[in-house]
mmCIF file of C-alpha atoms and ligand atoms in Angstrom:
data_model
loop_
_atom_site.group_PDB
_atom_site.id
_atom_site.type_symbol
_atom_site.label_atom_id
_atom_site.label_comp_id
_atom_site.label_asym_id
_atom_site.label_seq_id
_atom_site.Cartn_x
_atom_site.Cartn_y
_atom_site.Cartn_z
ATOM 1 C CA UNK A 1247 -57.684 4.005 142.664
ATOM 2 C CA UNK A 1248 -55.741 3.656 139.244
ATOM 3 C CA UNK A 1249 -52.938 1.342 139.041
ATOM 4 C CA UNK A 1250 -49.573 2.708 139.888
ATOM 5 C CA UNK A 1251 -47.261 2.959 136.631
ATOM 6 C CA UNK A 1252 -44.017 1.315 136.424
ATOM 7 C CA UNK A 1253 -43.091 1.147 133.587
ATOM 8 C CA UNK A 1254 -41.750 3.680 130.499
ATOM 9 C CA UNK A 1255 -41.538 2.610 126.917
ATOM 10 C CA UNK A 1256 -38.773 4.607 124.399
ATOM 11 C CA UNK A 1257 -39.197 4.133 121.076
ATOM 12 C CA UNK A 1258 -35.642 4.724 119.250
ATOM 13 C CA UNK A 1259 -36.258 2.733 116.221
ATOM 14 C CA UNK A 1260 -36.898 5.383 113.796
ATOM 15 C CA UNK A 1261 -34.343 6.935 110.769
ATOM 16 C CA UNK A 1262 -33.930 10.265 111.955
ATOM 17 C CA UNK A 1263 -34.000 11.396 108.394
ATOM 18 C CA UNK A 1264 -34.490 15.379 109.660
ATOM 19 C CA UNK A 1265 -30.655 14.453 110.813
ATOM 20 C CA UNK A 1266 -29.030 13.197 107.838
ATOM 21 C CA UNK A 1267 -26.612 12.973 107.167
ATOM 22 C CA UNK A 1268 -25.319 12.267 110.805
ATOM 23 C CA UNK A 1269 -27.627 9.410 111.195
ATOM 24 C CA UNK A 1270 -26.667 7.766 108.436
ATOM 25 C CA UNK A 1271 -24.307 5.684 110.879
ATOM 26 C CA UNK A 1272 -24.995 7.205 114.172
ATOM 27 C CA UNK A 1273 -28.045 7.017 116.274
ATOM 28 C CA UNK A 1274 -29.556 10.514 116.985
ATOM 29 C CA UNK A 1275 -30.280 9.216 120.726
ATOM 30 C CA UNK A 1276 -26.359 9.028 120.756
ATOM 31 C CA UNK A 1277 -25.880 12.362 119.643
ATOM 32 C CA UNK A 1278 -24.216 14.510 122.677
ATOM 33 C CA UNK A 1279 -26.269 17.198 124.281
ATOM 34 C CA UNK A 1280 -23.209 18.690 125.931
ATOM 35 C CA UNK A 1281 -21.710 15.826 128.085
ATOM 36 C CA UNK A 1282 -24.415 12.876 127.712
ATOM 37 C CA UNK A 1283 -25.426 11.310 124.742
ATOM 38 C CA UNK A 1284 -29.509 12.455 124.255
ATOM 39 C CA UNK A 1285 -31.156 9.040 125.374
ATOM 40 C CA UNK A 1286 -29.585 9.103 129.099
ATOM 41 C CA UNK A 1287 -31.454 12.412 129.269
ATOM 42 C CA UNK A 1288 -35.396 10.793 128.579
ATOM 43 C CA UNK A 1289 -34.052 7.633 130.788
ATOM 44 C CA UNK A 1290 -32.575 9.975 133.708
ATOM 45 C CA UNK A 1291 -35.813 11.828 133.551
ATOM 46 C CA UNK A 1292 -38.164 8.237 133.613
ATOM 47 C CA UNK A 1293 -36.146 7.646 136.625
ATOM 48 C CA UNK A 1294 -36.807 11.312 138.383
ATOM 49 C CA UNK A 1295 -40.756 10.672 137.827
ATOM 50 C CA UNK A 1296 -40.322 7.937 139.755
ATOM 51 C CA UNK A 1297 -39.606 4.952 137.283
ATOM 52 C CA UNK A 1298 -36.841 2.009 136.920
ATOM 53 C CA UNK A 1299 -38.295 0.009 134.114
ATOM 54 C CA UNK A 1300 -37.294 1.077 131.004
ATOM 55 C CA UNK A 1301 -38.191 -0.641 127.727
ATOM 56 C CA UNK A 1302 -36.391 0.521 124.689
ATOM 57 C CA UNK A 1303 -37.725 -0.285 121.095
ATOM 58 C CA UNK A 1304 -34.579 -0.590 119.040
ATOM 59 C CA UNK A 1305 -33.501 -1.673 115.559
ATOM 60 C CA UNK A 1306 -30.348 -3.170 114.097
ATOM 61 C CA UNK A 1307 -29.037 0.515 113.787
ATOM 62 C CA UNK A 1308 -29.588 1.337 117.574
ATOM 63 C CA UNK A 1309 -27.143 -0.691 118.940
ATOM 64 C CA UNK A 1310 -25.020 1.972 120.594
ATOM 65 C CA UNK A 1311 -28.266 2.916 122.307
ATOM 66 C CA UNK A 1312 -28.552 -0.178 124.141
ATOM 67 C CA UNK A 1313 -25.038 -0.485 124.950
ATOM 68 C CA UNK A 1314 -25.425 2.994 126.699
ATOM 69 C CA UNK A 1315 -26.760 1.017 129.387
ATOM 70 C CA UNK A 1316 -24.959 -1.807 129.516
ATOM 71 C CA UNK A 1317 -22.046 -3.063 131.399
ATOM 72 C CA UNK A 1318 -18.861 -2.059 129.919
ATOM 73 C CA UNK A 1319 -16.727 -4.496 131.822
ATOM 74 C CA UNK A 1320 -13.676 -4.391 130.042
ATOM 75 C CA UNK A 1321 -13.522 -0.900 129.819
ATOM 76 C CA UNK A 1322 -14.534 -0.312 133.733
ATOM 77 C CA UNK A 1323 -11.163 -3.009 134.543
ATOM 78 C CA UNK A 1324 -8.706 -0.578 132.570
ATOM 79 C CA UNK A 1325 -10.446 2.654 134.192
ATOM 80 C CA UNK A 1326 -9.894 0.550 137.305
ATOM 81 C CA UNK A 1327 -6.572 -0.390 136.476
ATOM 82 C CA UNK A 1328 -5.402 3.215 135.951
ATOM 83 C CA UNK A 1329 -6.672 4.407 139.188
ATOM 84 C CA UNK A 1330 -9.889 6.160 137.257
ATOM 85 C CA UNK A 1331 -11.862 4.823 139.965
ATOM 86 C CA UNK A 1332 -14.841 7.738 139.546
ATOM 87 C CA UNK A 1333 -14.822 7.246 135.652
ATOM 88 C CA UNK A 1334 -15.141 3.429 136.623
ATOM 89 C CA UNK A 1335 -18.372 3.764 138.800
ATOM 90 C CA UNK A 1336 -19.725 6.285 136.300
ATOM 91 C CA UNK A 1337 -19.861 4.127 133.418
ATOM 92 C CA UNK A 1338 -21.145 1.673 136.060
ATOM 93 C CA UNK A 1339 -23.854 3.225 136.932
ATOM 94 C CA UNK A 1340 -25.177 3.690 133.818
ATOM 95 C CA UNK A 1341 -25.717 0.014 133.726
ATOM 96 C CA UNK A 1342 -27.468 0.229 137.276
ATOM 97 C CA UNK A 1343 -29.807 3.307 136.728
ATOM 98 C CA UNK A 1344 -32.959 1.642 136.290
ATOM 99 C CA UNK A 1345 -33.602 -1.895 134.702
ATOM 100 C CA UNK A 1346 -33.160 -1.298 131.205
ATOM 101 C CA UNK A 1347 -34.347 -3.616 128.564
ATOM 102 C CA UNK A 1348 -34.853 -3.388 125.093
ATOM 103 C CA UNK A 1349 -36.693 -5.001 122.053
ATOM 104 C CA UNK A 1350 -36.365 -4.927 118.235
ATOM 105 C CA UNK A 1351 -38.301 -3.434 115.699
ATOM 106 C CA UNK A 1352 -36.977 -5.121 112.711
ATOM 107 C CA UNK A 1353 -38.308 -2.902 110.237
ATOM 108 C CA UNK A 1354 -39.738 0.920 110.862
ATOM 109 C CA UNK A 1355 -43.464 0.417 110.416
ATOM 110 C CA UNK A 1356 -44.053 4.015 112.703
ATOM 111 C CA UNK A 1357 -44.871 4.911 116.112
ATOM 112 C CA UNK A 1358 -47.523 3.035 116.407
ATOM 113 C CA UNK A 1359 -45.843 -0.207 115.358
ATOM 114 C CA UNK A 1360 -42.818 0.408 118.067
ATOM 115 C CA UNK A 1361 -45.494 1.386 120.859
ATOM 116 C CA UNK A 1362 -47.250 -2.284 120.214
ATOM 117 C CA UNK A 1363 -44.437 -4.401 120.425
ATOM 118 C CA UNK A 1364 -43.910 -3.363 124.088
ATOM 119 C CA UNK A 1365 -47.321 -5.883 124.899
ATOM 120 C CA UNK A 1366 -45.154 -8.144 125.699
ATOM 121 C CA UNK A 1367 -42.696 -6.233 128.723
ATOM 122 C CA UNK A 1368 -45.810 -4.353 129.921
ATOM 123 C CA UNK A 1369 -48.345 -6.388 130.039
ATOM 124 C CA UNK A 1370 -52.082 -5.057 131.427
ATOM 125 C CA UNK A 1371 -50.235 -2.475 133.195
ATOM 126 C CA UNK A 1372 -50.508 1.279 132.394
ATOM 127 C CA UNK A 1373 -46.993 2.570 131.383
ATOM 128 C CA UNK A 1374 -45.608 5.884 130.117
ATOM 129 C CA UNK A 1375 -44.008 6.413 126.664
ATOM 130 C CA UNK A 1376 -41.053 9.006 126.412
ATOM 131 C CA UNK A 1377 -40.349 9.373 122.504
ATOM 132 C CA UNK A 1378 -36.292 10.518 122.894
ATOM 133 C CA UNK A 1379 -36.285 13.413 120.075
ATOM 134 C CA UNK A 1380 -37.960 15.628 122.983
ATOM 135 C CA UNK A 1381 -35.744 15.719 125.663
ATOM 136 C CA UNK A 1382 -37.133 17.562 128.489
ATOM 137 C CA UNK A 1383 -34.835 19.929 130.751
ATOM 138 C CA UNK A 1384 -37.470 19.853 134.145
ATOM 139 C CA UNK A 1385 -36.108 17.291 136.448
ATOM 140 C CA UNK A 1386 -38.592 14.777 135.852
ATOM 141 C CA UNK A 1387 -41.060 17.585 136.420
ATOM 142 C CA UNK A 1388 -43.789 17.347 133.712
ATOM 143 C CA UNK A 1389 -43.667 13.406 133.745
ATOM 144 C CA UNK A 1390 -44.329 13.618 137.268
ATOM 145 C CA UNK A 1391 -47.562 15.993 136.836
ATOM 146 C CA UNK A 1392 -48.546 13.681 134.399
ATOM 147 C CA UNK A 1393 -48.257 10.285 136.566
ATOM 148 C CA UNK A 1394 -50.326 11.864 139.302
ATOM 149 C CA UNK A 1395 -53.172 13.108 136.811
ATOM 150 C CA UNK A 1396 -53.133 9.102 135.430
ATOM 151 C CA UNK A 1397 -53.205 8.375 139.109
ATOM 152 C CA UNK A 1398 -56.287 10.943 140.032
ATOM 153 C CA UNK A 1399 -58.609 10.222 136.883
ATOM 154 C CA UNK A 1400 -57.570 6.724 135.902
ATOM 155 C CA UNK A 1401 -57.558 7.910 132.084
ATOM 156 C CA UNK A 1402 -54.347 8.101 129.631
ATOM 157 C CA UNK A 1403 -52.693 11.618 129.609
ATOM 158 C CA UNK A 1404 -50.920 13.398 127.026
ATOM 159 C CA UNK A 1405 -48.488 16.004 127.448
ATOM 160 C CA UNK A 1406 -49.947 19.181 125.434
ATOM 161 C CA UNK A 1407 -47.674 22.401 124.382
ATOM 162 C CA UNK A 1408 -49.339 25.781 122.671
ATOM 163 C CA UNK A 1409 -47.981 26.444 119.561
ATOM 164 C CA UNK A 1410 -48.286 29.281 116.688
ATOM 165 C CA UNK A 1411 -50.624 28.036 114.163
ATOM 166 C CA UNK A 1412 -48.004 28.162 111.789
ATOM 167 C CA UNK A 1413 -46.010 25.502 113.553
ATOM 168 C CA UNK A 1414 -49.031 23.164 114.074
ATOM 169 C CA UNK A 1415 -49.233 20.935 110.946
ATOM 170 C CA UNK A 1416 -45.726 19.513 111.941
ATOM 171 C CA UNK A 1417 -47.543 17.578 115.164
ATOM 172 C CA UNK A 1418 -50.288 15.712 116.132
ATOM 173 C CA UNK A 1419 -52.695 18.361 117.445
ATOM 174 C CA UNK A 1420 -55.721 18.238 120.502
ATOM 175 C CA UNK A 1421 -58.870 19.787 120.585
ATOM 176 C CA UNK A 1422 -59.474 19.585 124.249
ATOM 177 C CA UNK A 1423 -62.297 21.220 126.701
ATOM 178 C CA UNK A 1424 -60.634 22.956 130.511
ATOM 179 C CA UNK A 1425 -60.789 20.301 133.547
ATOM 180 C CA UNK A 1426 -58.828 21.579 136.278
ATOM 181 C CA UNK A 1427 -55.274 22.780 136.657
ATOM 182 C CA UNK A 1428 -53.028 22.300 133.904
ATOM 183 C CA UNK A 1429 -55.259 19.368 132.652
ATOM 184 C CA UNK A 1430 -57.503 19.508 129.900
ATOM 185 C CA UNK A 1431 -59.707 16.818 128.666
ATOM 186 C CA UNK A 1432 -59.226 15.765 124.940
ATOM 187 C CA UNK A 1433 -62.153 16.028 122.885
ATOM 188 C CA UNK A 1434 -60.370 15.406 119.090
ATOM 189 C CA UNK A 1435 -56.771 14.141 117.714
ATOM 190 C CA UNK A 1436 -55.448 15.204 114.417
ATOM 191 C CA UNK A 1437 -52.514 14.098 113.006
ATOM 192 C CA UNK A 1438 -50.512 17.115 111.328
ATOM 193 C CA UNK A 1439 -53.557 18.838 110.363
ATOM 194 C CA UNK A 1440 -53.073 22.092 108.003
ATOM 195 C CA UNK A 1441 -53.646 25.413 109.781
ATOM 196 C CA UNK A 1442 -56.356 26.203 108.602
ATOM 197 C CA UNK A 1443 -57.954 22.461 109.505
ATOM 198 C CA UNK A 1444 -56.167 22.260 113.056
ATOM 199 C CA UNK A 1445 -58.705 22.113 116.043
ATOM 200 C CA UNK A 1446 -56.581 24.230 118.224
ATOM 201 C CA UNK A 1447 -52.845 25.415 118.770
ATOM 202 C CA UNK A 1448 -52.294 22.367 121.362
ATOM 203 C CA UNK A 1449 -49.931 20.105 119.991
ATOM 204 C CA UNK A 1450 -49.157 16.674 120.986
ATOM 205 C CA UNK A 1451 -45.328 16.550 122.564
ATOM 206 C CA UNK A 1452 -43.408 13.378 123.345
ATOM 207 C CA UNK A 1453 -44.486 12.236 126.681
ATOM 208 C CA UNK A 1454 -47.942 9.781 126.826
ATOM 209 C CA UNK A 1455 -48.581 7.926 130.027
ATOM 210 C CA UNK A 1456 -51.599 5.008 128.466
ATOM 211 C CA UNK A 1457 -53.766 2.614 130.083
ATOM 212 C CA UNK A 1458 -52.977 -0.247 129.085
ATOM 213 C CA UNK A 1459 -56.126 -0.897 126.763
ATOM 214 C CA UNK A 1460 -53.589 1.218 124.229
ATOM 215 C CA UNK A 1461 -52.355 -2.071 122.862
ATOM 216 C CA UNK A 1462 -55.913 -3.471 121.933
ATOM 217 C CA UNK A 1463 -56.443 -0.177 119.688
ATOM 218 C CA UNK A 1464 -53.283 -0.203 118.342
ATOM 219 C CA UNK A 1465 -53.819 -4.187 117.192
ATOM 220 C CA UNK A 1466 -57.175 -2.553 114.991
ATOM 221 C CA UNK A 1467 -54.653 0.218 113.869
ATOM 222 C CA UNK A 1468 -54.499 -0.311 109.533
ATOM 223 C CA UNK A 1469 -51.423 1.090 108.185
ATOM 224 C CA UNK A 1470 -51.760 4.470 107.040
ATOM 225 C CA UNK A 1471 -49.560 7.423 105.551
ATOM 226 C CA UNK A 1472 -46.319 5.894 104.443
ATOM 227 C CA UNK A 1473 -47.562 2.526 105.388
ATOM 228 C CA UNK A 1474 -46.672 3.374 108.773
ATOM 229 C CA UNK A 1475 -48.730 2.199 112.425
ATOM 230 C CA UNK A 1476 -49.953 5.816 113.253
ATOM 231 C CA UNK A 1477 -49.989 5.815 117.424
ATOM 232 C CA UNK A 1478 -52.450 9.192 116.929
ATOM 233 C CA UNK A 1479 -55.276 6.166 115.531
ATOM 234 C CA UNK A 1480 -54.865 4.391 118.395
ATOM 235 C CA UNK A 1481 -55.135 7.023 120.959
ATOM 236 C CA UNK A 1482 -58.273 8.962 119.094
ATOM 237 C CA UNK A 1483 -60.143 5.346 119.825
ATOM 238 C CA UNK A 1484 -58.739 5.087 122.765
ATOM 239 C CA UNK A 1485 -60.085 8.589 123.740
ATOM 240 C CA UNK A 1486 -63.302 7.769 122.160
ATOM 241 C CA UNK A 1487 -64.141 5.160 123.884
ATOM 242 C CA UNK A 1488 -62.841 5.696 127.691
ATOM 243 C CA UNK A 1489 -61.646 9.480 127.809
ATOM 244 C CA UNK A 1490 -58.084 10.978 127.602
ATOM 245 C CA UNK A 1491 -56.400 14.232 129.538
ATOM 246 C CA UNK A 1492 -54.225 16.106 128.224
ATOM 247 C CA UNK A 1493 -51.407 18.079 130.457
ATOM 248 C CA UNK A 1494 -50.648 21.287 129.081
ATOM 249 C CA UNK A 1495 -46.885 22.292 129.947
ATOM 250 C CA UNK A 1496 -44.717 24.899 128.435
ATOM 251 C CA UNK A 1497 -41.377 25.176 129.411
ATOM 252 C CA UNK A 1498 -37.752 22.396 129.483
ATOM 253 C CA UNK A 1499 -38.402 21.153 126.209
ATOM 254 C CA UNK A 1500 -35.845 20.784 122.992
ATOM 255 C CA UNK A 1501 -36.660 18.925 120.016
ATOM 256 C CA UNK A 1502 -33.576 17.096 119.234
ATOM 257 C CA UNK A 1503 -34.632 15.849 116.553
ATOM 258 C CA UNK A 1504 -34.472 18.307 114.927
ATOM 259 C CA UNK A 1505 -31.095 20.501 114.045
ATOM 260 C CA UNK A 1506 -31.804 24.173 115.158
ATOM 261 C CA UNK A 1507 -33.542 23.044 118.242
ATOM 262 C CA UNK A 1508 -30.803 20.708 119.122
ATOM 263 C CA UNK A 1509 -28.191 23.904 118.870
ATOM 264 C CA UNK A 1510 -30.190 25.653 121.240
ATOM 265 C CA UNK A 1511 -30.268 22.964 123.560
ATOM 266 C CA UNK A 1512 -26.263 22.079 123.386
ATOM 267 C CA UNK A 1513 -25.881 26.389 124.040
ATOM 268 C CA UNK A 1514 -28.546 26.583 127.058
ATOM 269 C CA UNK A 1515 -27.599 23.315 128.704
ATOM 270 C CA UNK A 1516 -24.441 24.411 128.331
ATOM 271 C CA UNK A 1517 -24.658 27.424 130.312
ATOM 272 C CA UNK A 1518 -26.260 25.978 132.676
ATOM 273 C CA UNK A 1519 -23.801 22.999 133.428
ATOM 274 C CA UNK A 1520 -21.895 23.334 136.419
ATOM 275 C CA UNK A 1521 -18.317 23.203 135.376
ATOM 276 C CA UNK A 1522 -18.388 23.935 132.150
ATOM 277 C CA UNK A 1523 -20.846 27.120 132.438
ATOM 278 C CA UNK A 1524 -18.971 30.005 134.024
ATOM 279 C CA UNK A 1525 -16.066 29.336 131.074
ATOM 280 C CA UNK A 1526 -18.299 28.513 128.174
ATOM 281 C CA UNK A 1527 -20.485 31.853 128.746
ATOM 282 C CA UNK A 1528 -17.309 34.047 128.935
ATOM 283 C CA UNK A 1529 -16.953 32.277 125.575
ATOM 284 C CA UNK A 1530 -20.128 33.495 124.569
ATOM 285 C CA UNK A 1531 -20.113 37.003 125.429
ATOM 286 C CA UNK A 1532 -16.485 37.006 123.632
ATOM 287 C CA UNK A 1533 -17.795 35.885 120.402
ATOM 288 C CA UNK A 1534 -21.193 38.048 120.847
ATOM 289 C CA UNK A 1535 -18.789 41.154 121.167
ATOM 290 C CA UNK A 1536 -16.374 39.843 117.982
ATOM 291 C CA UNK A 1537 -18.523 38.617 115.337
ATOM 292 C CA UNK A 1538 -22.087 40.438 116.329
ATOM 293 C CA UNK A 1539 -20.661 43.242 117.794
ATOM 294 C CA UNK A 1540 -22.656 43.523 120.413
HETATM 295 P P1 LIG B 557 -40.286 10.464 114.022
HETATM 296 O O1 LIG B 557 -41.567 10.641 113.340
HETATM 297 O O2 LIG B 557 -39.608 11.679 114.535
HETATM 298 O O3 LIG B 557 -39.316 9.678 113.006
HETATM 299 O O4 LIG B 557 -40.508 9.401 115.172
HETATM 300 P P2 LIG B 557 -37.776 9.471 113.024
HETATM 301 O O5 LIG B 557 -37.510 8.434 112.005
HETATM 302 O O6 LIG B 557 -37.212 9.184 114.375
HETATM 303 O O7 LIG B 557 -37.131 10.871 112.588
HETATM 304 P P3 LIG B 557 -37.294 11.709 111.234
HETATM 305 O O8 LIG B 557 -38.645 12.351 111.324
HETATM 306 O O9 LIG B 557 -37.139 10.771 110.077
HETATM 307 O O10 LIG B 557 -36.164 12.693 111.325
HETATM 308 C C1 LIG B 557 -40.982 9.743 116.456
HETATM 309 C C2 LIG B 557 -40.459 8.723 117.444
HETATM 310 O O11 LIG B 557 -40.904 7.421 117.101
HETATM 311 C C3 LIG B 557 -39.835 6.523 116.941
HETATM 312 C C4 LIG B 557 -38.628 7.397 116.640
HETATM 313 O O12 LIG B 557 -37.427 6.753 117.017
HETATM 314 C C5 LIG B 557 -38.932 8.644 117.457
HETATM 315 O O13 LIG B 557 -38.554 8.468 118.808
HETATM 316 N N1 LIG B 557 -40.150 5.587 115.840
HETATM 317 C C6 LIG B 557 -40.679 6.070 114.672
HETATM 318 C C7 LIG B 557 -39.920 4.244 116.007
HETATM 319 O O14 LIG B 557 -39.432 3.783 117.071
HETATM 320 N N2 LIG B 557 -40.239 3.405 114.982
HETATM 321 C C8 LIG B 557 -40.762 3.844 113.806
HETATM 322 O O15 LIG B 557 -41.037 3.005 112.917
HETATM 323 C C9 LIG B 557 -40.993 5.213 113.657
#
């Protein structure tokens, strides 16, 4: 019986370059999808699969991230003092949602890198890695699938979507053989491979639960492209040597990353959200009707 996992690791440390120039000075995990800044999303859905230890790899930029989950205390007296008493307990319970920690990567040597300097907070423990650019809309759903495969065969998983070919040399990409269900078992890795050289239209998405052997291969990692710690390295030994699944899901997720994904999300999540939906798609049909004239 495999180990139960615990813990989740979120790397946040990197430049968000694909943002500039908002993240010049802000943090894309701080950017608002709606109502919530992106980052309470991937921690709200850690929590939903069933974890309430959350490591955070953060740099000298992030530090809004962390706060996010901190007490506030001076602002929860005033919202106290005004009588705001359900503002107070909301910024409250951010601090209280799971047990939030966080560690610094001083300098952004890649994935890889930020993944390696959780040793420490996990130690020889299997955990699950949530990169916050993907936020995933699914209640916790495909982390949860994902959790119970690492549970049934023991062996990392990665979360898998299908992709055009076109698309595929912007992800790490699987070659991978059927198993059962919506798991698939990984036969090759390639990092952004060109069309034409890409194994398969399975891409690699955000979500990676890893036995904890993980660390070991990434400590052989050499830098590579860009001098960064490529996590794909790590996980193609990792594979090699004691198998990896991969869980092939298609639907809930938004790269927010990334600017025209991150437009859809803010529209559909915004239909969707209880008070402000019924308004905002009146809104919507409005505009369709004045500047699309449909
Ligand atoms: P990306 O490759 O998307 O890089 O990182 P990025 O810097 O965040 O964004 P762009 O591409 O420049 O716009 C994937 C994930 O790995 C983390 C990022 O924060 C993101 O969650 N990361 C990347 C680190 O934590 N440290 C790094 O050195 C690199």
């Amino acid at each position: 019986m495999a180990q139960v996992v615990r813990k989740a690791v979120i790397p946040a440390a990197g430049l968000g370059t694909r943002f500039l120039p908002v993240t010049k000075a802000v943090p894309k995990e701080m950017l608002p999808v709606v109502d919530k800044p992106a980052i309470q999303y991937v921690v709200e859905e850690a929590v939903a699969a069933g974890i309430d230890d959350v490591l955070l790899v953060s740099s000298p930029y992030k530090k809004p991230v962390e706060d996010h989950f901190d007490r506030a205390f001076e602002l929860e007296r005033r919202l106290e003092d005004k009588g705001k008493h359900a503002d107070a307990a909301g910024v409250r319970a951010l601090a209280e949602i799971a047990q939030v920690a966080s560690v610094r990567q001083g300098e952004p040597l890649g994935l890889g890198h930020a993944v390696s300097l959780a040793r420490r907070h996990v130690g020889d423990e299997p955990f699950a890695v949530l990169l916050p650019d993907d936020i995933m809309v699914d209640g916790g759903e495909l982390l949860r699938g994902m959790l119970a495969a690492y549970g049934e065969t023991g062996r990392s998983v990665v979360a898998l979507k299908e992709f055009p070919m076109s698309e595929i040399s912007s992800y790490g990409c699987a070659a991978a053989e059927p198993h059962a269900g919506n798991l698939v078992r990984v036969t090759q890795l390639v990092e952004k491979p060109k069309p034409e050289d890409a194994p398969s239209n399975l891409a690699v998405m955000g979500r990676y639960v890893f036995a904890p052997a993980i660390f070991g291969d990434l400590a052989e990692v050499r830098p590579g492209h860009g001098g960064e710690i490529q996590l794909t390295d790590a996980m193609a030994t990792l594979m090699a040597r004691e198998g990896m699944f991969g869980y092939v899901f298609s639907e809930g997720r938004y790269d927010i990353g990334q600017k025209q994904d991150f437009l859809r999300a803010t529209v559909e999540l915004a239909l969707e959200h209880p008070d402000l939906g019924p308004e905002f798609r009146q809104f919507l049909v409005d505009l369709a009707k004045r500047h699309l004239g449909l």
